[in-house]
């Protein structure tokens, strides 16, 4: 298929996660079946833990270098999602009440319009209130300056 990109690194992350889960299960069984003060399975425990640490370290490095580094924000798409998301309506509950917020969400879903568009059309909030109440950075408690 032209233009197809195989998700090799994310698949690798899954593969490593499965192996680490397998190692964890082996460690649990070895610890459970050890008898008294003597556990003949300690070598399995040690090797499994060290292998898991090594796999997680090298795989997380590969994920960062080959998948995450270089990712940039598509500002236009982000702005579109912020304008059209319906989930942000919950932030309006204390201001307009649950019933009206539910009506807005239902209209947004049924009409395909963005929540902010409906709020503006109905003049429920001023632009200043929209900026203040529905600011994603404020709602999530994130400091945008940390991510510049």
Coordinates of C-alpha atoms in Angstrom, one line a residue:
X1 CA 0.0 0.0 0.0
X2 CA 1.7 3.3 -1.1
X3 CA 2.5 5.6 1.8
X4 CA 1.9 3.0 4.5
X5 CA 4.2 3.3 7.5
X6 CA 4.5 0.2 9.6
X7 CA 4.4 0.9 13.4
X8 CA 7.5 -1.2 14.1
X9 CA 8.7 0.6 17.2
X10 CA 5.3 0.7 18.9
X11 CA 5.0 -3.0 18.1
X12 CA 8.4 -3.5 19.7
X13 CA 7.2 -1.7 22.8
X14 CA 4.2 -4.2 23.0
X15 CA 6.5 -7.1 22.5
X16 CA 8.8 -6.0 25.3
X17 CA 5.9 -5.3 27.5
X18 CA 4.7 -8.9 27.0
X19 CA 8.2 -10.2 27.8
X20 CA 8.4 -8.1 30.9
X21 CA 4.9 -9.4 32.0
X22 CA 6.1 -12.9 31.4
X23 CA 9.2 -12.3 33.5
X24 CA 7.0 -10.8 36.2
X25 CA 4.9 -13.9 36.2
X26 CA 8.0 -16.1 36.4
X27 CA 9.3 -14.1 39.3
X28 CA 5.9 -14.4 41.1
X29 CA 5.9 -18.2 40.6
X30 CA 9.5 -18.6 41.7
X31 CA 8.9 -16.5 44.9
X32 CA 5.7 -18.4 45.6
X33 CA 7.2 -21.8 45.3
X34 CA 10.4 -21.2 47.2
X35 CA 10.5 -23.3 50.4
X36 CA 11.4 -22.0 53.8
X37 CA 14.5 -19.8 53.9
X38 CA 15.9 -21.6 50.8
X39 CA 14.6 -20.6 47.4
X40 CA 16.3 -22.6 44.6
X41 CA 14.6 -20.2 42.1
X42 CA 16.5 -17.1 43.1
X43 CA 18.7 -17.2 39.9
X44 CA 15.5 -17.1 37.8
X45 CA 14.3 -14.1 39.9
X46 CA 17.6 -12.2 39.5
X47 CA 17.9 -12.9 35.8
X48 CA 14.3 -12.0 35.0
X49 CA 14.5 -8.7 36.9
X50 CA 17.8 -7.8 35.2
X51 CA 16.5 -8.7 31.8
X52 CA 13.3 -6.7 32.3
X53 CA 15.3 -3.7 33.4
X54 CA 17.5 -3.9 30.4
X55 CA 14.6 -4.4 28.0
X56 CA 12.6 -1.5 29.4
X57 CA 15.7 0.8 29.3
X58 CA 16.7 0.1 25.7
X59 CA 13.2 0.0 24.4
X60 CA 12.2 3.3 26.0
X61 CA 15.3 4.8 24.5
X62 CA 14.4 3.5 21.1
X63 CA 10.8 4.7 21.4
X64 CA 12.0 8.2 22.3
X65 CA 14.7 8.4 19.6
X66 CA 12.7 6.8 16.8
X67 CA 9.1 7.8 17.5
X68 CA 8.8 10.7 19.9
X69 CA 11.8 13.0 19.1
X70 CA 10.8 15.3 16.3
X71 CA 7.1 15.3 16.9
X72 CA 5.6 18.7 16.4
X73 CA 2.2 20.1 17.1
X74 CA -0.1 20.7 14.2
X75 CA -1.5 24.0 15.5
X76 CA -4.4 24.1 13.0
X77 CA -5.6 20.6 13.9
X78 CA -5.2 21.3 17.6
X79 CA -7.3 24.5 17.3
X80 CA -10.0 22.6 15.4
X81 CA -10.2 20.0 18.1
X82 CA -10.4 22.6 20.9
X83 CA -13.2 24.3 19.0
X84 CA -15.2 21.1 18.3
X85 CA -14.6 19.0 21.4
X86 CA -17.8 18.3 23.5
X87 CA -16.0 16.9 26.5
X88 CA -15.1 20.4 27.7
X89 CA -18.7 21.0 28.5
X90 CA -18.3 19.6 32.0
X91 CA -16.3 22.7 32.9
X92 CA -19.5 24.7 32.4
X93 CA -21.6 22.8 35.0
X94 CA -20.9 25.2 37.8
X95 CA -21.7 28.2 35.6
X96 CA -24.7 27.2 33.5
X97 CA -25.9 24.1 35.4
X98 CA -25.9 20.5 34.5
X99 CA -29.2 20.6 32.5
X100 CA -28.2 23.3 30.1
X101 CA -24.7 21.8 29.7
X102 CA -26.3 18.5 28.8
X103 CA -28.5 20.3 26.2
X104 CA -25.5 22.0 24.7
X105 CA -23.6 18.7 24.5
X106 CA -26.6 16.9 22.9
X107 CA -27.0 19.7 20.3
X108 CA -23.3 19.6 19.5
X109 CA -23.4 15.8 18.9
X110 CA -26.6 15.9 16.9
X111 CA -25.8 19.0 14.8
X112 CA -22.1 18.3 14.3
X113 CA -21.3 21.8 15.4
X114 CA -18.6 22.6 17.9
X115 CA -19.5 23.3 21.4
X116 CA -18.0 26.8 21.3
X117 CA -19.8 27.6 18.1
X118 CA -23.2 26.8 19.8
X119 CA -22.2 28.8 22.9
X120 CA -21.4 31.8 20.7
X121 CA -24.5 31.4 18.6
X122 CA -26.8 31.3 21.7
X123 CA -24.7 34.0 23.4
X124 CA -24.5 31.9 26.6
X125 CA -21.0 33.2 27.4
X126 CA -19.0 36.2 26.4
X127 CA -15.6 35.6 24.6
X128 CA -13.9 36.6 27.8
X129 CA -15.8 34.0 29.8
X130 CA -15.1 31.4 27.1
X131 CA -11.3 32.2 27.3
X132 CA -11.4 32.1 31.1
X133 CA -13.7 29.1 31.8
X134 CA -12.7 26.8 28.9
X135 CA -9.0 27.5 28.8
X136 CA -7.5 23.9 28.4
X137 CA -4.3 24.9 30.2
X138 CA -6.2 26.2 33.2
X139 CA -8.6 23.2 33.2
X140 CA -5.7 20.7 33.2
X141 CA -3.5 22.7 35.5
X142 CA -0.6 22.6 33.0
X143 CA 1.8 25.5 32.7
X144 CA 2.1 26.1 28.9
X145 CA 5.5 27.8 29.4
X146 CA 7.0 24.4 30.4
X147 CA 6.1 23.0 26.9
X148 CA 7.4 25.8 24.7

